[in-house]
Amino acid sequence: MAVDLLLGLQWGDEGKGKIVDVMTKDYDIIARFQGGPNAGHTLEFDGIKHVLHTIPSGIFHPKALNLVGNGVVIDPVIFKRELDNLAPFGIEVNKKLLISRKAHLILPTHRLLDAASEAAKGKAKIGSTLKGIGPTYMDKTGRNGIRVGDIELPKWKKKYRALANKHEAMIASYKVDIQYNLAELEKDFFEAIETLKTLQFIDSEAFLFQAMDEGKSILAEGAQGSLLDIDFGTYPFVTSSNTTAAGACTGLGVAPNKIKEVFGIFKAYTTRVGSGPFPTELFDEVGATMGRVGNEFGATTGRPRRCGWLDLVALKYAVSINGVTQLMMMKGDVLSGFKTLKVCTAYQYQGETITHFPYDIDPELVKPVYTELPGWKEDLTRMTQAEELPKELIGYIDFLEAELKVPIKIVSVGPDRKQTILR
Ligand code: GDP
Ligand code: IMO
Ligand code: MG
């Protein structure tokens, strides 16, 4: 049995959480493969909105097992808060939630280091979520990290102390004003570690091999988006993991030939939160309307998301890197009411018109070239069948499918589970 992947094709917040929740009924296992609590995945059903950061978005399904894979970085304090938020819903987390022993831990000092690094960068800051993601992955690749499996053995506290001491010296070396009380942070951290220990820690790659042998179906859930990938994103304004399809192989221990469908999710327009180049960004009333109607505020930090037209140059690049086999278009409802819609189909790049995604998309170098399409005015949010969609929206979808050469199989018309149209 194969593994399907679902991942974001833009700068994150495409609606991954919503669609994973919708699709969980078709899978036995949902597995997060990278990122950490920088992610905020929103699910809405029965009039309740849930935001998950580390826990996979299949957790509300009565049957599916949910795995936090080895490629994920876990902050025990945030994880405990997520578990507390789930408590009223009677989910048997000790049965349904599994943690890879090889996942790395975010320490309180990783968060402080993130803050110090950003403060030292000043205007050039990444706009990090300040969850300690960069410093934790640095310790992972630097071979200094602490993994979930370590906390099962008593000697890990010595390793913890040495690493935290080293981090404190590093924080001081940034020479920025970061106030903190490590003793207090550690109290919360060690308490949360005890909560984490009540869950099942597993050798998740072996668990997945066996699940595949037994014919179980697996959906790998990505975090962030392809343009935030550490290798292929808009470096250095990226996150510190491989958010693209290859990240699922290393983040779960799944071989490339075991991957079947790659579901690529995108918004009908574009958003970005944090710093970094964004060629189709709008600074006018149109962008403000997208932000207002789309309720574009970060699910993790509450920051307003920057908004702009759909960028097909970037989207094609993401489709190629991930080998996307099916597309899902989110938030079409937000575009209702615009007379014309613009789609960026090329860049003006240093006097040339290009259609590939160049090394640097700095606004100084890149100007979007737009194709205009007619908009639709109907409210989509109550529609349930593909036949009901307005002809202009069908025209928009046909245009994108022709450009991207991949079918758009789901059109999402609102945040709720039920506002999902299959084609
Ligand atoms: P994720 O990080 O990819 O899971 O996405 P987020 O949860 O951060 O952001 C997506 C936001 O859009 C959430 O507030 C969702 O509830 C909302 N959303 C998802 N799909 C739709 C849609 O089709 N229409 C509208 N209006 N909102 C949507
Ligand atoms: P989901 O999974 C949107 C952005 C941050 C910042 C950059 C680096 O909800 O789509 P980091 O904290 O990783 O050091 O931040 O990446 N970023 C996201 N933007 N959605 C996310 O996750 C993001 N995770 C990180 O805003 O620009
Ligand atoms: Mg999000």
mmCIF file of N, CA and C in Angstrom, residues 187-313:
data_model
loop_
_atom_site.group_PDB
_atom_site.id
_atom_site.type_symbol
_atom_site.label_atom_id
_atom_site.label_comp_id
_atom_site.label_asym_id
_atom_site.label_seq_id
_atom_site.Cartn_x
_atom_site.Cartn_y
_atom_site.Cartn_z
ATOM 1 N N LYS A 187 10.514 25.240 34.362
ATOM 2 C CA LYS A 187 9.461 24.602 35.179
ATOM 3 C C LYS A 187 8.334 24.124 34.248
ATOM 4 N N ASP A 188 7.899 25.023 33.375
ATOM 5 C CA ASP A 188 6.841 24.658 32.410
ATOM 6 C C ASP A 188 7.309 23.544 31.474
ATOM 7 N N PHE A 189 8.563 23.652 31.047
ATOM 8 C CA PHE A 189 9.104 22.688 30.093
ATOM 9 C C PHE A 189 9.116 21.278 30.698
ATOM 10 N N PHE A 190 9.652 21.149 31.913
ATOM 11 C CA PHE A 190 9.764 19.802 32.497
ATOM 12 C C PHE A 190 8.399 19.233 32.886
ATOM 13 N N GLU A 191 7.474 20.122 33.253
ATOM 14 C CA GLU A 191 6.100 19.654 33.499
ATOM 15 C C GLU A 191 5.501 19.090 32.215
ATOM 16 N N ALA A 192 5.709 19.842 31.138
ATOM 17 C CA ALA A 192 5.143 19.427 29.840
ATOM 18 C C ALA A 192 5.787 18.138 29.348
ATOM 19 N N ILE A 193 7.067 17.941 29.681
ATOM 20 C CA ILE A 193 7.747 16.694 29.305
ATOM 21 C C ILE A 193 7.026 15.508 29.956
ATOM 22 N N GLU A 194 6.606 15.695 31.205
ATOM 23 C CA GLU A 194 5.897 14.601 31.892
ATOM 24 C C GLU A 194 4.582 14.291 31.179
ATOM 25 N N THR A 195 3.896 15.326 30.694
ATOM 26 C CA THR A 195 2.645 15.101 29.944
ATOM 27 C C THR A 195 2.950 14.359 28.643
ATOM 28 N N LEU A 196 4.005 14.807 27.969
ATOM 29 C CA LEU A 196 4.395 14.167 26.705
ATOM 30 C C LEU A 196 4.634 12.672 26.916
ATOM 31 N N LYS A 197 5.242 12.354 28.067
ATOM 32 C CA LYS A 197 5.587 10.956 28.362
ATOM 33 C C LYS A 197 4.354 10.057 28.537
ATOM 34 N N THR A 198 3.180 10.665 28.707
ATOM 35 C CA THR A 198 1.976 9.829 28.849
ATOM 36 C C THR A 198 1.509 9.306 27.484
ATOM 37 N N LEU A 199 2.106 9.825 26.417
ATOM 38 C CA LEU A 199 1.724 9.363 25.076
ATOM 39 C C LEU A 199 2.634 8.221 24.640
ATOM 40 N N GLN A 200 2.247 7.573 23.527
ATOM 41 C CA GLN A 200 3.057 6.458 23.005
ATOM 42 C C GLN A 200 4.198 6.983 22.156
ATOM 43 N N PHE A 201 5.433 6.645 22.539
ATOM 44 C CA PHE A 201 6.593 6.945 21.698
ATOM 45 C C PHE A 201 6.890 5.691 20.870
ATOM 46 N N ILE A 202 7.113 5.855 19.603
ATOM 47 C CA ILE A 202 7.332 4.667 18.758
ATOM 48 C C ILE A 202 8.496 4.875 17.788
ATOM 49 N N ASP A 203 8.986 3.750 17.263
ATOM 50 C CA ASP A 203 9.943 3.808 16.154
ATOM 51 C C ASP A 203 9.069 3.920 14.906
ATOM 52 N N SER A 204 8.819 5.156 14.515
ATOM 53 C CA SER A 204 7.716 5.400 13.583
ATOM 54 C C SER A 204 7.975 4.860 12.182
ATOM 55 N N GLU A 205 9.247 4.786 11.779
ATOM 56 C CA GLU A 205 9.526 4.253 10.433
ATOM 57 C C GLU A 205 9.127 2.768 10.391
ATOM 58 N N ALA A 206 9.445 2.038 11.467
ATOM 59 C CA ALA A 206 9.074 0.611 11.519
ATOM 60 C C ALA A 206 7.551 0.464 11.566
ATOM 61 N N PHE A 207 6.917 1.344 12.318
ATOM 62 C CA PHE A 207 5.452 1.333 12.402
ATOM 63 C C PHE A 207 4.838 1.531 11.014
ATOM 64 N N LEU A 208 5.411 2.454 10.248
ATOM 65 C CA LEU A 208 4.863 2.728 8.912
ATOM 66 C C LEU A 208 5.158 1.588 7.928
ATOM 67 N N PHE A 209 6.363 0.958 8.055
ATOM 68 C CA PHE A 209 6.662 -0.194 7.173
ATOM 69 C C PHE A 209 5.592 -1.260 7.379
ATOM 70 N N GLN A 210 5.315 -1.535 8.665
ATOM 71 C CA GLN A 210 4.347 -2.582 8.984
ATOM 72 C C GLN A 210 2.950 -2.196 8.493
ATOM 73 N N ALA A 211 2.599 -0.925 8.710
ATOM 74 C CA ALA A 211 1.279 -0.460 8.278
ATOM 75 C C ALA A 211 1.138 -0.639 6.764
ATOM 76 N N MET A 212 2.194 -0.324 6.027
ATOM 77 C CA MET A 212 2.134 -0.473 4.564
ATOM 78 C C MET A 212 1.998 -1.944 4.187
ATOM 79 N N ASP A 213 2.753 -2.803 4.883
ATOM 80 C CA ASP A 213 2.651 -4.254 4.631
ATOM 81 C C ASP A 213 1.242 -4.759 4.861
ATOM 82 N N GLU A 214 0.596 -4.199 5.864
ATOM 83 C CA GLU A 214 -0.766 -4.646 6.210
ATOM 84 C C GLU A 214 -1.831 -3.991 5.339
ATOM 85 N N GLY A 215 -1.399 -3.177 4.381
ATOM 86 C CA GLY A 215 -2.365 -2.577 3.459
ATOM 87 C C GLY A 215 -3.083 -1.368 4.024
ATOM 88 N N LYS A 216 -2.513 -0.767 5.078
ATOM 89 C CA LYS A 216 -3.151 0.428 5.659
ATOM 90 C C LYS A 216 -2.916 1.638 4.741
ATOM 91 N N SER A 217 -3.862 2.545 4.759
ATOM 92 C CA SER A 217 -3.705 3.751 3.938
ATOM 93 C C SER A 217 -3.165 4.891 4.795
ATOM 94 N N ILE A 218 -2.221 5.629 4.210
ATOM 95 C CA ILE A 218 -1.491 6.654 4.963
ATOM 96 C C ILE A 218 -1.540 7.974 4.207
ATOM 97 N N LEU A 219 -1.867 9.037 4.913
ATOM 98 C CA LEU A 219 -1.810 10.379 4.327
ATOM 99 C C LEU A 219 -0.768 11.185 5.106
ATOM 100 N N ALA A 220 0.230 11.698 4.403
ATOM 101 C CA ALA A 220 1.260 12.523 5.036
ATOM 102 C C ALA A 220 0.841 13.982 4.927
ATOM 103 N N GLU A 221 0.822 14.655 6.057
ATOM 104 C CA GLU A 221 0.363 16.056 6.117
ATOM 105 C C GLU A 221 1.550 17.002 6.207
ATOM 106 N N GLY A 222 1.663 17.878 5.231
ATOM 107 C CA GLY A 222 2.744 18.860 5.250
ATOM 108 C C GLY A 222 2.390 20.061 6.105
ATOM 109 N N ALA A 223 3.412 20.809 6.451
ATOM 110 C CA ALA A 223 3.212 22.101 7.122
ATOM 111 C C ALA A 223 3.938 23.158 6.288
ATOM 112 N N GLN A 224 3.638 24.423 6.558
ATOM 113 C CA GLN A 224 4.173 25.542 5.773
ATOM 114 C C GLN A 224 3.805 25.350 4.286
ATOM 115 N N GLY A 225 4.639 25.861 3.396
ATOM 116 C CA GLY A 225 4.326 25.748 1.965
ATOM 117 C C GLY A 225 5.617 25.656 1.175
ATOM 118 N N SER A 226 5.490 25.304 -0.110
ATOM 119 C CA SER A 226 6.679 25.028 -0.929
ATOM 120 C C SER A 226 7.608 26.235 -1.044
ATOM 121 N N LEU A 227 7.036 27.449 -1.014
ATOM 122 C CA LEU A 227 7.879 28.640 -1.175
ATOM 123 C C LEU A 227 8.581 29.020 0.131
ATOM 124 N N LEU A 228 8.301 28.231 1.183
ATOM 125 C CA LEU A 228 9.030 28.396 2.453
ATOM 126 C C LEU A 228 10.031 27.255 2.649
ATOM 127 N N ASP A 229 10.205 26.403 1.637
ATOM 128 C CA ASP A 229 11.136 25.273 1.725
ATOM 129 C C ASP A 229 12.572 25.788 1.904
ATOM 130 N N ILE A 230 13.333 25.111 2.735
ATOM 131 C CA ILE A 230 14.707 25.566 3.039
ATOM 132 C C ILE A 230 15.598 25.563 1.784
ATOM 133 N N ASP A 231 15.358 24.640 0.853
ATOM 134 C CA ASP A 231 16.157 24.610 -0.377
ATOM 135 C C ASP A 231 15.531 25.396 -1.523
ATOM 136 N N PHE A 232 14.224 25.226 -1.706
ATOM 137 C CA PHE A 232 13.579 25.738 -2.921
ATOM 138 C C PHE A 232 12.746 26.988 -2.699
ATOM 139 N N GLY A 233 12.613 27.420 -1.462
ATOM 140 C CA GLY A 233 11.825 28.598 -1.154
ATOM 141 C C GLY A 233 12.606 29.876 -1.394
ATOM 142 N N THR A 234 12.010 30.992 -0.949
ATOM 143 C CA THR A 234 12.599 32.309 -1.186
ATOM 144 C C THR A 234 13.639 32.607 -0.093
ATOM 145 N N TYR A 235 14.705 31.829 -0.123
ATOM 146 C CA TYR A 235 15.790 31.899 0.858
ATOM 147 C C TYR A 235 16.379 33.316 0.929
ATOM 148 N N PRO A 236 16.680 33.870 2.081
ATOM 149 C CA PRO A 236 16.616 33.257 3.414
ATOM 150 C C PRO A 236 15.249 33.407 4.094
ATOM 151 N N PHE A 237 14.272 33.942 3.381
ATOM 152 C CA PHE A 237 12.958 34.141 4.004
ATOM 153 C C PHE A 237 12.131 32.872 3.880
ATOM 154 N N VAL A 238 12.551 31.859 4.586
ATOM 155 C CA VAL A 238 11.973 30.517 4.514
ATOM 156 C C VAL A 238 11.923 29.943 5.927
ATOM 157 N N THR A 239 11.409 28.739 6.035
ATOM 158 C CA THR A 239 11.509 28.046 7.309
ATOM 159 C C THR A 239 12.720 27.111 7.243
ATOM 160 N N SER A 240 12.940 26.285 8.256
ATOM 161 C CA SER A 240 14.196 25.524 8.317
ATOM 162 C C SER A 240 14.041 24.054 7.985
ATOM 163 N N SER A 241 12.939 23.695 7.298
ATOM 164 C CA SER A 241 12.765 22.287 6.919
ATOM 165 C C SER A 241 12.416 22.185 5.444
ATOM 166 N N ASN A 242 12.472 20.957 4.911
ATOM 167 C CA ASN A 242 11.999 20.707 3.548
ATOM 168 C C ASN A 242 10.497 20.485 3.608
ATOM 169 N N THR A 243 9.786 21.497 3.117
ATOM 170 C CA THR A 243 8.320 21.464 3.150
ATOM 171 C C THR A 243 7.767 20.742 1.922
ATOM 172 N N THR A 244 8.634 20.447 0.966
ATOM 173 C CA THR A 244 8.217 19.849 -0.307
ATOM 174 C C THR A 244 8.184 18.309 -0.183
ATOM 175 N N ALA A 245 7.747 17.654 -1.271
ATOM 176 C CA ALA A 245 7.459 16.218 -1.230
ATOM 177 C C ALA A 245 8.620 15.382 -0.663
ATOM 178 N N ALA A 246 9.839 15.755 -1.012
ATOM 179 C CA ALA A 246 10.987 14.982 -0.538
ATOM 180 C C ALA A 246 11.061 14.975 0.984
ATOM 181 N N GLY A 247 10.552 16.029 1.607
ATOM 182 C CA GLY A 247 10.547 16.119 3.075
ATOM 183 C C GLY A 247 9.727 15.015 3.710
ATOM 184 N N ALA A 248 8.745 14.488 2.981
ATOM 185 C CA ALA A 248 7.931 13.401 3.527
ATOM 186 C C ALA A 248 8.747 12.104 3.591
ATOM 187 N N CYS A 249 9.685 11.937 2.647
ATOM 188 C CA CYS A 249 10.534 10.738 2.665
ATOM 189 C C CYS A 249 11.452 10.763 3.880
ATOM 190 N N THR A 250 12.151 11.900 4.069
ATOM 191 C CA THR A 250 13.083 11.969 5.198
ATOM 192 C C THR A 250 12.335 12.174 6.516
ATOM 193 N N GLY A 251 11.186 12.803 6.457
ATOM 194 C CA GLY A 251 10.463 13.128 7.692
ATOM 195 C C GLY A 251 9.612 11.993 8.229
ATOM 196 N N LEU A 252 9.520 10.908 7.441
ATOM 197 C CA LEU A 252 8.742 9.753 7.916
ATOM 198 C C LEU A 252 9.498 8.435 7.723
ATOM 199 N N GLY A 253 10.527 8.450 6.862
ATOM 200 C CA GLY A 253 11.193 7.194 6.539
ATOM 201 C C GLY A 253 10.430 6.413 5.481
ATOM 202 N N VAL A 254 9.761 7.141 4.596
ATOM 203 C CA VAL A 254 9.011 6.507 3.511
ATOM 204 C C VAL A 254 9.845 6.634 2.231
ATOM 205 N N ALA A 255 10.025 5.530 1.525
ATOM 206 C CA ALA A 255 10.839 5.565 0.303
ATOM 207 C C ALA A 255 10.079 6.272 -0.821
ATOM 208 N N PRO A 256 10.821 6.950 -1.726
ATOM 209 C CA PRO A 256 10.145 7.706 -2.792
ATOM 210 C C PRO A 256 9.188 6.860 -3.632
ATOM 211 N N ASN A 257 9.546 5.585 -3.868
ATOM 212 C CA ASN A 257 8.662 4.757 -4.721
ATOM 213 C C ASN A 257 7.407 4.277 -3.993
ATOM 214 N N LYS A 258 7.268 4.666 -2.729
ATOM 215 C CA LYS A 258 6.045 4.314 -1.987
ATOM 216 C C LYS A 258 5.017 5.453 -2.045
ATOM 217 N N ILE A 259 5.425 6.590 -2.625
ATOM 218 C CA ILE A 259 4.497 7.725 -2.655
ATOM 219 C C ILE A 259 3.623 7.650 -3.896
ATOM 220 N N LYS A 260 2.315 7.806 -3.696
ATOM 221 C CA LYS A 260 1.390 7.689 -4.834
ATOM 222 C C LYS A 260 0.848 9.065 -5.194
ATOM 223 N N GLU A 261 -0.284 9.447 -4.617
ATOM 224 C CA GLU A 261 -0.850 10.744 -4.978
ATOM 225 C C GLU A 261 -0.131 11.872 -4.225
ATOM 226 N N VAL A 262 0.068 12.977 -4.905
ATOM 227 C CA VAL A 262 0.580 14.182 -4.239
ATOM 228 C C VAL A 262 -0.479 15.273 -4.425
ATOM 229 N N PHE A 263 -1.178 15.560 -3.336
ATOM 230 C CA PHE A 263 -2.236 16.571 -3.370
ATOM 231 C C PHE A 263 -1.607 17.936 -3.084
ATOM 232 N N GLY A 264 -1.730 18.833 -4.026
ATOM 233 C CA GLY A 264 -1.161 20.177 -3.846
ATOM 234 C C GLY A 264 -2.284 21.174 -3.590
ATOM 235 N N ILE A 265 -2.178 21.886 -2.484
ATOM 236 C CA ILE A 265 -3.229 22.836 -2.093
ATOM 237 C C ILE A 265 -2.780 24.263 -2.366
ATOM 238 N N PHE A 266 -3.674 25.050 -2.944
ATOM 239 C CA PHE A 266 -3.360 26.481 -3.111
ATOM 240 C C PHE A 266 -4.616 27.307 -2.905
ATOM 241 N N LYS A 267 -4.404 28.566 -2.514
ATOM 242 C CA LYS A 267 -5.517 29.503 -2.440
ATOM 243 C C LYS A 267 -5.772 30.070 -3.826
ATOM 244 N N ALA A 268 -6.992 30.526 -4.094
ATOM 245 C CA ALA A 268 -7.327 31.113 -5.393
ATOM 246 C C ALA A 268 -6.608 32.448 -5.596
ATOM 247 N N TYR A 269 -5.963 32.938 -4.519
ATOM 248 C CA TYR A 269 -5.109 34.126 -4.588
ATOM 249 C C TYR A 269 -3.840 33.762 -3.808
ATOM 250 N N THR A 270 -3.073 34.723 -3.359
ATOM 251 C CA THR A 270 -1.832 34.390 -2.638
ATOM 252 C C THR A 270 -1.772 35.164 -1.324
ATOM 253 N N THR A 271 -1.229 34.511 -0.288
ATOM 254 C CA THR A 271 -0.942 35.252 0.947
ATOM 255 C C THR A 271 0.456 34.886 1.426
ATOM 256 N N ARG A 272 0.981 35.764 2.243
ATOM 257 C CA ARG A 272 2.285 35.496 2.864
ATOM 258 C C ARG A 272 2.288 36.187 4.222
ATOM 259 N N VAL A 273 2.809 35.524 5.231
ATOM 260 C CA VAL A 273 2.947 36.152 6.540
ATOM 261 C C VAL A 273 4.435 36.163 6.892
ATOM 262 N N GLY A 274 4.914 37.251 7.488
ATOM 263 C CA GLY A 274 6.353 37.377 7.731
ATOM 264 C C GLY A 274 6.997 38.149 6.589
ATOM 265 N N SER A 275 8.349 38.228 6.630
ATOM 266 C CA SER A 275 9.061 39.049 5.636
ATOM 267 C C SER A 275 9.332 38.246 4.361
ATOM 268 N N GLY A 276 9.915 38.945 3.382
ATOM 269 C CA GLY A 276 10.361 38.273 2.170
ATOM 270 C C GLY A 276 9.605 38.717 0.939
ATOM 271 N N PRO A 277 10.207 38.480 -0.235
ATOM 272 C CA PRO A 277 9.632 38.974 -1.491
ATOM 273 C C PRO A 277 8.311 38.301 -1.837
ATOM 274 N N PHE A 278 7.439 39.030 -2.529
ATOM 275 C CA PHE A 278 6.089 38.565 -2.864
ATOM 276 C C PHE A 278 5.659 39.382 -4.098
ATOM 277 N N PRO A 279 5.981 38.891 -5.316
ATOM 278 C CA PRO A 279 5.803 39.709 -6.526
ATOM 279 C C PRO A 279 4.380 40.215 -6.741
ATOM 280 N N THR A 280 3.356 39.410 -6.428
ATOM 281 C CA THR A 280 1.987 39.836 -6.760
ATOM 282 C C THR A 280 1.291 40.517 -5.577
ATOM 283 N N GLU A 281 2.058 40.896 -4.572
ATOM 284 C CA GLU A 281 1.458 41.526 -3.385
ATOM 285 C C GLU A 281 0.713 42.806 -3.778
ATOM 286 N N LEU A 282 -0.448 43.009 -3.163
ATOM 287 C CA LEU A 282 -1.258 44.206 -3.420
ATOM 288 C C LEU A 282 -1.242 45.111 -2.191
ATOM 289 N N PHE A 283 -1.065 46.394 -2.442
ATOM 290 C CA PHE A 283 -1.041 47.355 -1.340
ATOM 291 C C PHE A 283 -2.270 48.259 -1.392
ATOM 292 N N ASP A 284 -3.234 47.865 -2.232
ATOM 293 C CA ASP A 284 -4.407 48.723 -2.463
ATOM 294 C C ASP A 284 -5.657 48.139 -1.800
ATOM 295 N N GLU A 285 -6.805 48.687 -2.197
ATOM 296 C CA GLU A 285 -8.075 48.270 -1.628
ATOM 297 C C GLU A 285 -8.377 46.796 -1.969
ATOM 298 N N VAL A 286 -7.921 46.342 -3.142
ATOM 299 C CA VAL A 286 -8.185 44.946 -3.540
ATOM 300 C C VAL A 286 -7.511 43.989 -2.537
ATOM 301 N N GLY A 287 -6.242 44.256 -2.238
ATOM 302 C CA GLY A 287 -5.513 43.426 -1.272
ATOM 303 C C GLY A 287 -6.162 43.492 0.103
ATOM 304 N N ALA A 288 -6.585 44.699 0.483
ATOM 305 C CA ALA A 288 -7.219 44.868 1.801
ATOM 306 C C ALA A 288 -8.537 44.084 1.852
ATOM 307 N N THR A 289 -9.270 44.076 0.722
ATOM 308 C CA THR A 289 -10.539 43.327 0.676
ATOM 309 C C THR A 289 -10.283 41.832 0.817
ATOM 310 N N MET A 290 -9.270 41.328 0.110
ATOM 311 C CA MET A 290 -8.920 39.898 0.239
ATOM 312 C C MET A 290 -8.633 39.561 1.706
ATOM 313 N N GLY A 291 -7.868 40.423 2.359
ATOM 314 C CA GLY A 291 -7.498 40.189 3.755
ATOM 315 C C GLY A 291 -8.710 40.196 4.675
ATOM 316 N N ARG A 292 -9.619 41.152 4.396
ATOM 317 C CA ARG A 292 -10.803 41.293 5.252
ATOM 318 C C ARG A 292 -11.782 40.138 5.030
ATOM 319 N N VAL A 293 -12.119 39.898 3.751
ATOM 320 C CA VAL A 293 -13.110 38.841 3.439
ATOM 321 C C VAL A 293 -12.530 37.463 3.774
ATOM 322 N N GLY A 294 -11.251 37.279 3.486
ATOM 323 C CA GLY A 294 -10.607 35.985 3.728
ATOM 324 C C GLY A 294 -10.175 35.798 5.171
ATOM 325 N N ASN A 295 -10.398 36.812 6.006
ATOM 326 C CA ASN A 295 -9.993 36.757 7.416
ATOM 327 C C ASN A 295 -8.527 36.328 7.520
ATOM 328 N N GLU A 296 -7.681 37.036 6.787
ATOM 329 C CA GLU A 296 -6.290 36.628 6.656
ATOM 330 C C GLU A 296 -5.423 37.119 7.815
ATOM 331 N N PHE A 297 -5.509 36.374 8.903
ATOM 332 C CA PHE A 297 -4.664 36.620 10.072
ATOM 333 C C PHE A 297 -4.027 35.295 10.460
ATOM 334 N N GLY A 298 -2.728 35.305 10.762
ATOM 335 C CA GLY A 298 -1.998 34.070 11.058
ATOM 336 C C GLY A 298 -2.663 33.272 12.176
ATOM 337 N N ALA A 299 -2.800 31.937 11.945
ATOM 338 C CA ALA A 299 -3.434 31.069 12.949
ATOM 339 C C ALA A 299 -2.508 30.842 14.147
ATOM 340 N N THR A 300 -1.213 31.104 13.992
ATOM 341 C CA THR A 300 -0.254 30.891 15.082
ATOM 342 C C THR A 300 0.091 32.200 15.779
ATOM 343 N N THR A 301 0.286 33.268 15.007
ATOM 344 C CA THR A 301 0.776 34.516 15.607
ATOM 345 C C THR A 301 -0.260 35.636 15.577
ATOM 346 N N GLY A 302 -1.347 35.457 14.823
ATOM 347 C CA GLY A 302 -2.365 36.514 14.712
ATOM 348 C C GLY A 302 -1.948 37.677 13.822
ATOM 349 N N ARG A 303 -0.761 37.601 13.221
ATOM 350 C CA ARG A 303 -0.301 38.710 12.358
ATOM 351 C C ARG A 303 -1.155 38.780 11.097
ATOM 352 N N PRO A 304 -1.429 40.001 10.573
ATOM 353 C CA PRO A 304 -2.157 40.079 9.300
ATOM 354 C C PRO A 304 -1.329 39.453 8.184
ATOM 355 N N ARG A 305 -1.985 38.688 7.304
ATOM 356 C CA ARG A 305 -1.258 38.107 6.175
ATOM 357 C C ARG A 305 -1.267 39.101 5.014
ATOM 358 N N ARG A 306 -0.146 39.210 4.340
ATOM 359 C CA ARG A 306 -0.060 40.035 3.131
ATOM 360 C C ARG A 306 -0.837 39.306 2.031
ATOM 361 N N CYS A 307 -1.555 40.044 1.179
ATOM 362 C CA CYS A 307 -2.410 39.408 0.153
ATOM 363 C C CYS A 307 -2.075 39.910 -1.242
ATOM 364 N N GLY A 308 -2.303 39.073 -2.242
ATOM 365 C CA GLY A 308 -2.084 39.468 -3.627
ATOM 366 C C GLY A 308 -2.714 38.469 -4.581
ATOM 367 N N TRP A 309 -2.588 38.750 -5.879
ATOM 368 C CA TRP A 309 -3.163 37.871 -6.909
ATOM 369 C C TRP A 309 -2.436 36.542 -6.960
ATOM 370 N N LEU A 310 -3.085 35.592 -7.596
ATOM 371 C CA LEU A 310 -2.487 34.269 -7.782
ATOM 372 C C LEU A 310 -1.244 34.391 -8.670
ATOM 373 N N ASP A 311 -0.176 33.708 -8.278
ATOM 374 C CA ASP A 311 1.082 33.748 -9.023
ATOM 375 C C ASP A 311 1.322 32.379 -9.658
ATOM 376 N N LEU A 312 1.025 32.291 -10.957
ATOM 377 C CA LEU A 312 1.149 30.992 -11.639
ATOM 378 C C LEU A 312 2.592 30.597 -11.906
ATOM 379 N N VAL A 313 3.480 31.592 -11.989
ATOM 380 C CA VAL A 313 4.899 31.260 -12.187
ATOM 381 C C VAL A 313 5.374 30.470 -10.971
#
